[in-house]
Amino acid sequence: MNKITLIFLFGFFSISLFSQQTVVKGSVKDAVSFQPILNVTVELESTELVVLTDVQGEFYFSTNVPLGEQILKISKTGYTTKRFPIIINEGQTVDISDMSLERDLSQSQDLFTITLSDDELDNDAVGADNITGLLSSSLDVFQRTAAFEFSQSFFRLRGLDSENGSVLINGIPMNKLFNGRPQWSNWGGLNDVIRNQELTTGLAPSDYNFGGILGTTNINVRASQARQGGRLTYSSSNRSYTNRLMATYASGLLKNNWAYTISLGRRWGNEGYQDATIYDANSLFLSVENKLNDKHSLSFTGIYAPNRRGKSSPNTQEVFDLKGLRYNEYWGWQDGEKRNSRIKEVEEPVFMLNHYWDISSKTKLNTNVAYQFGKLGNSRLDNNGTDLVNGVPEGGGANPSPTYYQKLPSYFERNFPDDLQFAYLALQEFQNNGQIDWNTLYEANISNAQTGGNARYALYEDRVDDSQFTLNSILNSELNDNVILNAGLSIQTLKSENFAEVLDLLGAETYLDIDQFADDVDEAQNDLQNPNRIVTEGDKFKYNYNLFANVISGFAQAQFRYNKLDFFLSGSVTNTQYQREGLYQNGAFPDNSLGKGEKLNFMGFGAKGGLTYKISGKHLVNVNGGYITRAPSLRNTYSNSRENHNVVPDITLEKIVSADASYIFRSPIIKAKITGYYTKIQDANEISFFFADGIGGDNVAFIQEILQGIDKQHIGGELGVEAQVTPSIKLKGVASIGQFTYANNPNLFLTTEADDESVAAGFIDGFKDFGTSNLKDYKIAAGPHRAYSVGFEYRDPDFWWFGATANFFTNTYIDISPLTRSSNFTTDFDGNVFNDYDEELARELLRQERFDDYMAVNLVGGKSWKIGSKYISVFASVNNLLDEVFKTGGFEQGRNANFRQLRDDQALDIPVFGSKYWYGRGATYFLNVNYRF
């Protein structure tokens, strides 16, 4: 009885003490959407008490809280700072819930979004599409710098591809099942309506999904949460497009509980920074929402953003030296206009229906349905047109590429060293012309057609027509003041139609759909069910197959929030199914190409957790770790899906181990964060296609190169510091220091058609195992492994601003050829090592190229005016002010596949098959004028 009395008295005393505790708490929300704002800095002025709001927009002071009249200050980059006078009495709680912050007109981050998302994100060389989610204003200076300053240099966060980050729109996953990457051009030109983004970085918890190791971005396009009013924008640039117009209007929530947003955009230009890179894009967005009652809202969104753009080519150093950095081999003059043979066209509208159910004030359920369909096409020239002569295909045209190796001076210098007039003539021809000769292609086709023949040349398109259905449901529940539960279930189904389509027969009427390089007539057939098929413009040919994917995934997550410690635990499970269906019976694989192939199943799991320890309001420590297994992408599952059902040998789940730790310092003047990270990816696959010389001796073959069981290690650190040295001047510095390497020697397989050449090269049924490729400790081609930035911003009270940054990039490496690091490199046709093999010379030949370090200076500035209730703003930026010349990426050509081939080629002053590079742009500008009403 005495024990019970003591326990009761102790509990009563504890409750009494807690009730007498002095507390200041509250929450901060966006003034327009009324959604919680994460990472708002909340401070009691003239004290050292500083905290950040959590995912619910809430904050809490309970230690060393001063009494009496105080000023509570709330601030966040991109918002107008506010101050609230409060009175704190001892033993009482001051609760200031639902304070609102408005967007700051003088902040230009949304304008940076315009230059990034429209420009670099669609680049085929995978430029900035890896900056997943970093398109919204962020408190973290490192993230802003990575997105806005480093993107021009193909910088990748932590050296990782964008498939490692999740992009959602209204909670619906938008990463492509084919390669795992988001297709940013599907909503390009709609910056006004995609600016409302919720971002988590790294392994941090997301309310919407389990996420990837680069984090999650959810783009909120609900009409009821869009900033009310209209916006007109005109932009001019010399990067990808030259002109852009956008118009957007959002009604806000009307009295009848309806809301709508509409946005229209157009971007166009005859030529960007590279020659003949046309740009033609339109954008249409519509979102309508009805608040059915206090608990239910229904929203419909439609996005249609068709776009066409001309591609630019990677080139050897020989070509750049002869023609300059803007040179593009893909175009030629036709009727006085530049015609690009490589056009990428994307037309994939998406429609989504979203239901929002506020089950209670603490629990919400969001259910979504989406359907996306359309086409993605990439055009190119074909020069393999033939005629049947006595049942045998004959003909074919010369390679139309102006940079084909037999047209360049280096080829003649190597093959005719004693008669350099041939090299000189090739030099003159390339410098004076050096583009596709469309007239010659037309003349060859017309001439052959006049004698009853088919086209020698054709322009065709590699097409992917996807139809994808997504259904998911997301639950968020605040179980109590300390625990938040997140859970979700998602179902995705994909049918992907893949085929080639004839676009233009260039003056001819017909094309013979066979493989002219095959050994016999049957093997030459692209479809044995339609032998010697004649096709015309608009017909499918070459290959035709479907890929099916079904993905079912679920996740559950608990977030715990306490005064000194926050932590979370999250788990996921994903079942993935793939299947190929061949619509053609390929002559080279008659028993393994038609109909449905084997159904593949992968079961992946994920687990992650993390904690944040709040040493004080200024000092925080954050640690996260995770282990994920995931299915390989469709792209890296089938070794040659255009021709057969074959799957990568010994294919298995990819395994990812990742961890990071951060120290964060926040004060009214200085904000800093330093992070160390480690990521290891195991059992990954990569597939490449190219012609190779020197396979099993001196054999030439078009091969599929399969790397299986790749391990990669990413280790490094990140630092971001910014100091508000005066109310108008801010200094900032950023450093990213990484080392991204291959961590093992993966397996190497080659596949090709089972013909006489492949048999001579040692292939069995078109397959050859080369053992391992010695890649361990080679650097991964992931942009600059190290990047640094220093700069300042000046913001005048009269709403004009100016900023400058100097950005330094080092340790950028070329993408190496795995085949030359395999046994094929040392092996002669008889299976023995070359009798003239020189190990020291070989080591030098295989040394990985590191590009020169470089610096890029960027300037930005703007001015805004408020006229009544209307706003006008002007923004301008200049990238690479000093016109620095630098390589951003490149790859070794695989044609020199063995020691002798590579030795003889590299011995030349100008190699015939030298590496191909991408160069960064010179000085470029972007100008934006905006009217908001």
Coordinates of C-alpha atoms in Angstrom, one line a residue, residues 17-497:
L17 CA 6.3 19.8 -12.8
F18 CA 5.4 19.1 -16.5
S19 CA 2.3 21.4 -16.2
Q20 CA 4.6 24.1 -14.9
Q21 CA 7.1 23.8 -17.7
T22 CA 7.5 26.9 -19.9
V23 CA 6.9 26.0 -23.5
V24 CA 6.7 27.9 -26.8
K25 CA 5.4 25.8 -29.7
G26 CA 3.5 26.3 -33.0
S27 CA 3.3 25.5 -36.7
V28 CA 4.1 27.2 -40.0
K29 CA 2.2 26.8 -43.2
D30 CA 2.3 28.1 -46.7
A31 CA 0.0 31.2 -47.1
V32 CA -1.5 29.9 -50.4
S33 CA -1.6 26.1 -50.1
F34 CA -1.9 26.1 -46.3
Q35 CA 0.4 23.0 -46.3
P36 CA 3.0 22.5 -43.6
I37 CA 6.5 23.9 -44.5
L38 CA 9.5 21.8 -43.6
N39 CA 12.8 23.3 -42.3
V40 CA 11.5 26.8 -41.5
T41 CA 14.0 28.5 -39.2
V42 CA 12.3 29.5 -36.0
E43 CA 14.3 31.6 -33.5
L44 CA 13.7 33.7 -30.4
E45 CA 15.6 36.9 -31.2
S46 CA 18.5 38.0 -28.9
T47 CA 18.8 34.4 -27.7
E48 CA 20.6 31.3 -28.9
L49 CA 17.3 29.4 -29.3
V50 CA 16.9 28.2 -32.9
V51 CA 14.9 25.2 -34.2
L52 CA 13.7 23.9 -37.6
T53 CA 10.1 22.9 -38.3
D54 CA 9.5 19.2 -38.9
V55 CA 7.6 17.5 -41.6
Q56 CA 4.3 18.7 -40.1
G57 CA 5.6 22.3 -40.0
E58 CA 5.7 22.2 -36.2
F59 CA 8.3 23.5 -33.8
Y60 CA 8.9 23.3 -30.0
F61 CA 11.0 25.2 -27.4
S62 CA 11.1 23.9 -23.8
T63 CA 14.7 24.4 -22.6
N64 CA 16.0 27.7 -21.2
V65 CA 13.0 29.6 -22.6
P66 CA 13.3 33.3 -21.6
L67 CA 10.4 35.1 -19.9
G68 CA 8.6 38.3 -20.7
E69 CA 8.2 40.1 -24.1
Q70 CA 10.1 38.3 -26.9
I71 CA 10.2 38.4 -30.7
L72 CA 9.6 35.1 -32.5
K73 CA 11.2 35.2 -36.0
I74 CA 10.3 32.7 -38.8
S75 CA 12.3 32.5 -42.0
K76 CA 13.0 30.2 -45.0
T77 CA 14.7 30.8 -48.3
G78 CA 12.1 31.8 -50.9
Y79 CA 9.7 33.2 -48.3
T80 CA 9.2 36.6 -46.7
T81 CA 10.6 36.6 -43.2
K82 CA 8.1 37.4 -40.4
R83 CA 8.4 38.5 -36.8
F84 CA 5.8 37.9 -34.1
P85 CA 5.8 39.7 -30.7
I86 CA 4.9 37.2 -27.9
I87 CA 4.7 37.3 -24.1
I88 CA 6.1 34.2 -22.3
N89 CA 5.0 33.6 -18.7
E90 CA 6.7 31.1 -16.4
G91 CA 5.0 27.7 -16.3
Q92 CA 2.7 28.5 -19.3
T93 CA 2.6 27.3 -22.9
V94 CA 2.6 29.8 -25.8
D95 CA 0.9 28.0 -28.7
I96 CA 1.1 29.9 -32.1
S97 CA -0.3 27.4 -34.6
D98 CA -0.8 27.9 -38.3
M99 CA 1.5 30.9 -38.8
S100 CA 1.8 31.5 -42.5
L101 CA 4.7 32.5 -44.8
E102 CA 4.3 34.0 -48.2
R103 CA 6.6 33.6 -51.2
D104 CA 9.2 36.3 -51.5
L105 CA 9.0 38.1 -54.9
S106 CA 12.6 39.1 -54.7
Q107 CA 13.8 35.5 -54.5
S108 CA 14.8 34.1 -57.9
Q109 CA 15.0 30.4 -57.2
D110 CA 11.9 29.6 -59.3
L111 CA 13.6 31.3 -62.2
F112 CA 16.6 29.1 -61.8
T113 CA 14.1 26.2 -62.1
I114 CA 13.1 27.5 -65.6
T115 CA 16.7 27.4 -66.9
L116 CA 17.4 24.0 -65.5
S117 CA 14.3 21.9 -66.2
D118 CA 13.9 23.2 -69.8
D119 CA 17.5 23.0 -70.7
E120 CA 19.7 20.3 -69.2
L121 CA 17.1 17.8 -68.0
D122 CA 16.2 16.3 -71.4
N123 CA 19.8 15.8 -72.5
D124 CA 20.6 12.4 -74.0
A125 CA 24.0 12.5 -72.4
V126 CA 22.2 12.3 -69.0
G127 CA 23.2 15.8 -68.0
A128 CA 21.2 17.1 -65.1
D129 CA 18.4 14.6 -65.0
N130 CA 20.3 13.1 -62.1
I131 CA 19.6 16.2 -60.0
T132 CA 16.4 14.5 -58.9
G133 CA 14.0 16.9 -57.2
L134 CA 16.4 19.8 -56.7
L135 CA 14.1 22.2 -58.5
S136 CA 12.4 23.8 -55.6
S137 CA 13.8 26.3 -53.2
S138 CA 15.7 24.5 -50.5
L139 CA 17.2 25.6 -47.2
D140 CA 20.3 23.6 -48.0
V141 CA 22.9 25.7 -49.9
F142 CA 24.6 22.5 -51.1
Q143 CA 21.5 21.2 -52.9
R144 CA 20.8 24.6 -54.5
T145 CA 24.3 24.9 -55.8
A146 CA 24.3 21.3 -57.1
A147 CA 21.1 22.0 -59.0
F148 CA 21.8 25.5 -60.3
E149 CA 25.6 25.8 -60.6
F150 CA 26.9 22.3 -61.2
S151 CA 24.4 21.0 -63.7
Q152 CA 26.1 22.5 -66.7
S153 CA 29.0 20.1 -66.0
F154 CA 27.0 16.8 -66.0
F155 CA 27.5 16.7 -62.2
R156 CA 25.8 13.8 -60.5
L157 CA 24.9 13.9 -56.8
R158 CA 27.1 11.4 -55.1
G159 CA 28.0 10.0 -58.5
L160 CA 24.6 8.3 -58.8
D161 CA 22.2 8.1 -61.8
S162 CA 18.7 9.6 -61.5
E163 CA 17.2 6.1 -61.3
N164 CA 18.2 6.2 -57.6
G165 CA 15.7 9.1 -56.9
S166 CA 11.9 9.0 -57.0
V167 CA 9.9 11.6 -58.8
L168 CA 6.1 11.8 -58.1
I169 CA 3.3 14.0 -59.3
N170 CA 0.4 14.1 -56.8
G171 CA 1.8 11.0 -55.2
I172 CA 2.0 9.1 -58.5
P173 CA 5.4 7.6 -59.4
M174 CA 6.8 9.0 -62.7
N175 CA 10.1 7.1 -63.1
K176 CA 10.1 5.0 -66.2
L177 CA 10.0 1.3 -65.8
F178 CA 12.3 0.9 -68.8
N179 CA 15.3 2.5 -67.3
G180 CA 14.2 3.8 -63.9
R181 CA 14.7 7.5 -64.8
P182 CA 12.1 10.2 -64.8
Q183 CA 11.2 11.6 -68.3
W184 CA 11.3 15.3 -67.4
S185 CA 10.2 16.3 -70.9
N186 CA 6.8 14.8 -70.2
W187 CA 6.0 18.0 -68.2
G188 CA 8.5 20.4 -69.7
G189 CA 7.5 24.0 -70.1
L190 CA 5.1 23.9 -67.2
N191 CA 7.3 25.5 -64.6
D192 CA 4.5 27.7 -63.2
V193 CA 2.5 24.6 -62.0
I194 CA 5.3 22.3 -60.9
R195 CA 7.0 24.7 -58.6
N196 CA 5.1 23.4 -55.6
Q197 CA 7.4 20.6 -54.6
E198 CA 8.1 18.6 -51.5
L199 CA 11.6 17.3 -51.3
T200 CA 13.5 14.7 -49.2
T201 CA 17.1 14.0 -49.8
G202 CA 19.1 10.9 -49.5
L203 CA 17.6 8.3 -47.2
A204 CA 15.5 10.8 -45.3
P205 CA 11.8 9.7 -44.9
S206 CA 9.2 10.7 -47.3
D207 CA 5.4 10.8 -46.6
Y208 CA 4.7 9.4 -50.0
N209 CA 6.9 6.4 -50.7
F210 CA 9.9 4.4 -49.6
G211 CA 12.1 6.4 -52.0
G212 CA 15.5 5.8 -53.5
I213 CA 18.9 6.5 -52.1
L214 CA 18.9 10.0 -53.7
G215 CA 15.5 10.9 -52.1
T216 CA 12.0 11.7 -53.2
T217 CA 10.4 14.7 -54.9
N218 CA 6.6 15.0 -54.9
I219 CA 5.3 17.6 -57.3
N220 CA 2.0 18.9 -55.9
V221 CA -0.3 20.1 -58.7
R222 CA -3.6 20.2 -56.9
A223 CA -5.7 23.2 -58.1
S224 CA -6.9 24.1 -54.6
Q225 CA -3.3 24.6 -53.5
A226 CA -2.0 26.6 -56.4
R227 CA -1.1 30.2 -55.9
Q228 CA -4.2 32.2 -56.9
G229 CA -3.8 34.5 -59.9
G230 CA -2.2 34.7 -63.3
R231 CA 1.3 34.7 -64.7
L232 CA 2.7 35.6 -68.1
T233 CA 6.3 34.8 -69.0
Y234 CA 8.6 35.4 -71.9
S235 CA 12.1 33.9 -72.0
S236 CA 15.0 34.2 -74.4
S237 CA 18.1 32.0 -74.5
N238 CA 20.9 30.6 -76.7
R239 CA 21.1 27.2 -74.9
S240 CA 18.5 24.7 -76.1
Y241 CA 15.6 26.9 -77.4
T242 CA 15.7 30.6 -78.3
N243 CA 12.2 31.7 -77.3
R244 CA 9.6 30.7 -74.8
L245 CA 6.1 31.9 -73.8
M246 CA 4.0 30.7 -70.9
A247 CA 0.6 31.7 -69.5
T248 CA -0.9 30.3 -66.3
Y249 CA -4.0 31.1 -64.3
A250 CA -5.1 29.5 -61.0
S251 CA -8.5 30.3 -59.6
G252 CA -7.8 29.2 -56.0
L253 CA -10.7 27.6 -54.1
L254 CA -13.9 29.3 -55.2
K255 CA -17.0 29.8 -53.2
N256 CA -18.7 26.8 -54.8
N257 CA -15.8 24.6 -53.6
W258 CA -14.3 24.2 -57.1
A259 CA -10.8 25.2 -58.1
Y260 CA -9.0 25.0 -61.5
T261 CA -5.5 25.7 -62.9
I262 CA -4.6 26.0 -66.6
S263 CA -1.2 26.6 -68.1
L264 CA -0.1 26.9 -71.7
G265 CA 3.5 27.0 -73.0
R266 CA 5.5 27.1 -76.1
R267 CA 9.3 26.8 -76.6
W268 CA 11.0 27.0 -79.9
G269 CA 14.2 27.7 -81.8
N270 CA 15.8 26.8 -85.1
E271 CA 19.1 26.2 -83.5
G272 CA 20.5 26.0 -79.9
Y273 CA 24.1 26.2 -78.9
Q274 CA 25.0 23.2 -81.1
D275 CA 24.5 23.4 -84.9
A276 CA 21.0 22.4 -86.2
T277 CA 19.6 21.4 -82.8
I278 CA 16.0 22.5 -83.5
Y279 CA 13.6 22.8 -80.6
D280 CA 9.8 22.7 -81.0
A281 CA 7.7 22.1 -77.9
N282 CA 4.2 22.9 -76.7
S283 CA 2.7 22.4 -73.2
L284 CA -0.8 22.1 -71.9
F285 CA -1.8 21.6 -68.3
L286 CA -5.3 21.4 -66.8
S287 CA -6.2 20.7 -63.2
V288 CA -9.7 20.8 -61.7
E289 CA -10.6 20.0 -58.1
N290 CA -13.9 19.8 -56.3
K291 CA -14.0 19.9 -52.5
L292 CA -16.9 17.6 -52.0
N293 CA -17.2 18.3 -48.3
D294 CA -15.0 18.8 -45.3
K295 CA -13.5 15.3 -45.6
H296 CA -13.4 14.5 -49.4
S297 CA -11.8 16.2 -52.4
L298 CA -11.6 14.9 -55.9
S299 CA -9.0 16.2 -58.4
F300 CA -8.4 15.6 -62.1
T301 CA -5.2 16.6 -63.8
G302 CA -4.2 16.3 -67.5
I303 CA -0.7 17.0 -68.8
Y304 CA 0.2 17.1 -72.5
A305 CA 3.7 18.3 -73.5
P306 CA 4.7 17.1 -77.0
N307 CA 8.2 18.1 -78.0
R308 CA 10.7 17.6 -80.8
R309 CA 14.3 18.5 -80.7
G310 CA 17.4 17.9 -82.8
K311 CA 20.2 15.9 -81.2
S312 CA 23.9 16.8 -81.3
S313 CA 26.7 14.3 -81.7
P314 CA 29.7 13.3 -79.5
N315 CA 32.8 13.6 -81.5
T316 CA 36.5 12.6 -81.5
Q317 CA 39.1 15.2 -80.8
E318 CA 40.1 15.1 -84.4
V319 CA 36.6 16.2 -85.4
F320 CA 36.5 19.0 -82.8
D321 CA 39.9 20.3 -83.8
L322 CA 38.8 20.5 -87.4
K323 CA 35.3 21.9 -87.0
G324 CA 35.0 23.5 -83.6
L325 CA 32.9 22.8 -80.5
R326 CA 29.5 23.6 -82.0
Y327 CA 29.9 21.0 -84.8
N328 CA 27.2 18.4 -85.1
E329 CA 27.5 15.6 -87.6
Y330 CA 23.8 14.7 -87.7
W331 CA 22.7 17.4 -90.2
G332 CA 23.1 18.6 -93.7
W333 CA 21.7 21.2 -96.1
Q334 CA 18.5 20.5 -98.0
D335 CA 16.8 23.1 -100.1
G336 CA 18.7 25.8 -98.3
E337 CA 17.7 24.6 -94.8
K338 CA 19.5 22.6 -92.2
R339 CA 18.0 19.2 -91.8
N340 CA 18.9 17.1 -88.8
S341 CA 18.7 13.3 -89.2
R342 CA 18.5 12.6 -85.5
I343 CA 15.3 14.0 -84.1
K344 CA 13.9 13.0 -80.7
E345 CA 10.1 13.3 -80.4
V346 CA 8.2 12.7 -77.2
E347 CA 4.4 12.8 -77.0
E348 CA 3.2 11.0 -73.8
P349 CA 0.2 12.7 -72.2
V350 CA -0.7 11.7 -68.7
F351 CA -4.1 11.8 -67.0
M352 CA -4.6 11.4 -63.3
L353 CA -7.5 11.2 -60.9
N354 CA -6.8 11.9 -57.2
H355 CA -9.1 11.4 -54.2
Y356 CA -8.2 13.1 -50.9
W357 CA -9.9 11.8 -47.7
D358 CA -9.4 13.5 -44.4
I359 CA -10.5 10.6 -42.2
S360 CA -9.9 12.7 -39.2
S361 CA -7.8 15.7 -38.2
K362 CA -4.9 13.3 -37.7
T363 CA -5.4 10.8 -40.5
K364 CA -5.4 11.2 -44.3
L365 CA -5.8 8.8 -47.1
N366 CA -4.8 9.7 -50.7
T367 CA -5.8 7.4 -53.5
N368 CA -4.7 8.0 -57.1
V369 CA -5.3 6.5 -60.5
A370 CA -3.1 7.5 -63.5
Y371 CA -2.9 6.5 -67.2
Q372 CA 0.0 7.5 -69.4
F373 CA 0.3 6.6 -73.1
G374 CA 1.9 7.9 -76.3
K375 CA 5.1 7.6 -78.2
L376 CA 8.8 8.3 -77.9
G377 CA 10.8 8.3 -81.2
N378 CA 14.4 8.7 -82.2
S379 CA 15.1 9.0 -85.9
R380 CA 18.3 8.0 -87.8
L381 CA 19.5 7.2 -91.3
D382 CA 19.8 3.7 -92.7
N383 CA 22.1 2.8 -95.5
N384 CA 21.5 -0.9 -95.8
G385 CA 18.8 -0.9 -98.5
T386 CA 19.2 -3.8 -101.0
D387 CA 17.6 -5.5 -103.9
L388 CA 17.1 -9.3 -104.4
V389 CA 19.2 -10.5 -107.4
N390 CA 18.7 -14.2 -108.1
G391 CA 17.4 -14.5 -104.5
V392 CA 20.5 -12.9 -103.0
P393 CA 20.4 -9.4 -101.4
E394 CA 22.7 -7.0 -103.2
G395 CA 23.3 -3.3 -102.8
G396 CA 23.6 -1.1 -99.8
G397 CA 24.8 2.4 -99.6
A398 CA 27.9 4.1 -98.3
N399 CA 27.8 5.3 -94.7
P400 CA 26.2 8.8 -94.9
S401 CA 27.9 10.0 -91.7
P402 CA 30.4 12.8 -92.5
T403 CA 32.6 11.6 -89.6
Y404 CA 32.7 8.0 -90.7
Y405 CA 36.2 6.9 -90.1
Q406 CA 37.0 6.2 -93.7
K407 CA 36.3 9.8 -94.6
L408 CA 38.6 11.5 -92.1
P409 CA 42.2 12.5 -92.6
S410 CA 43.4 10.1 -89.8
Y411 CA 42.2 7.0 -91.8
F412 CA 44.3 8.0 -94.9
E413 CA 47.3 8.9 -92.7
R414 CA 47.2 5.4 -91.2
N415 CA 46.6 3.5 -94.5
F416 CA 48.5 5.7 -97.0
P417 CA 51.4 7.1 -94.9
D418 CA 53.6 7.5 -98.0
D419 CA 51.1 9.4 -100.0
L420 CA 49.6 12.1 -97.8
Q421 CA 47.7 13.8 -100.6
F422 CA 44.8 11.5 -99.8
A423 CA 44.8 12.7 -96.2
Y424 CA 45.0 16.3 -97.4
L425 CA 42.1 15.9 -99.8
A426 CA 40.0 14.3 -97.0
L427 CA 40.9 17.3 -94.8
Q428 CA 39.8 19.8 -97.4
E429 CA 36.6 18.0 -98.0
F430 CA 35.7 17.7 -94.3
Q431 CA 36.5 21.3 -93.5
N432 CA 34.7 22.7 -96.5
N433 CA 31.6 20.4 -96.2
G434 CA 31.6 17.9 -93.4
Q435 CA 27.8 17.5 -93.2
I436 CA 25.3 14.9 -94.5
D437 CA 24.8 15.2 -98.2
W438 CA 21.1 14.8 -98.5
N439 CA 21.1 15.4 -102.3
T440 CA 23.4 12.5 -102.8
L441 CA 21.1 10.2 -100.8
Y442 CA 18.1 11.3 -102.9
E443 CA 20.0 10.9 -106.2
A444 CA 21.1 7.3 -105.3
N445 CA 17.6 6.3 -104.3
I446 CA 15.9 7.8 -107.4
S447 CA 18.5 6.3 -109.7
N448 CA 18.0 2.8 -108.3
A449 CA 14.2 3.2 -108.3
Q450 CA 14.2 4.1 -112.0
T451 CA 15.7 0.7 -112.8
G452 CA 13.0 -1.1 -110.6
G453 CA 15.1 -1.2 -107.4
N454 CA 14.5 -0.3 -103.8
A455 CA 15.8 2.5 -101.6
R456 CA 19.4 2.4 -100.7
Y457 CA 18.9 4.9 -98.0
A458 CA 16.0 5.5 -95.6
L459 CA 15.2 7.7 -92.7
Y460 CA 13.5 5.7 -90.0
E461 CA 12.5 6.0 -86.4
D462 CA 13.1 3.7 -83.4
R463 CA 9.8 3.9 -81.6
V464 CA 8.6 3.1 -78.1
D465 CA 4.8 3.4 -77.6
D466 CA 4.1 2.9 -73.9
S467 CA 0.7 2.4 -72.2
Q468 CA 1.1 2.5 -68.4
F469 CA -1.6 2.3 -65.7
T470 CA -0.9 3.2 -62.1
L471 CA -3.0 2.8 -59.0
N472 CA -1.8 3.7 -55.5
S473 CA -3.0 4.7 -52.1
I474 CA -1.1 6.6 -49.4
L475 CA -2.0 6.7 -45.7
N476 CA -0.6 9.4 -43.3
S477 CA -1.7 9.2 -39.7
E478 CA -0.4 11.2 -36.7
L479 CA -0.9 8.5 -34.0
N480 CA 0.0 11.0 -31.2
D481 CA 2.1 14.0 -30.6
N482 CA 5.3 11.9 -31.1
V483 CA 4.5 9.3 -33.7
I484 CA 3.6 9.6 -37.4
L485 CA 2.7 6.5 -39.5
N486 CA 3.1 6.5 -43.3
A487 CA 2.1 3.6 -45.5
G488 CA 1.3 3.0 -49.1
L489 CA 0.4 0.4 -51.8
S490 CA 1.1 0.8 -55.5
I491 CA 0.3 -1.2 -58.6
Q492 CA 1.8 -0.4 -62.0
T493 CA 1.2 -2.2 -65.3
L494 CA 3.1 -1.4 -68.5
K495 CA 2.7 -2.5 -72.1
S496 CA 5.6 -1.2 -74.2
E497 CA 5.4 -1.5 -78.0

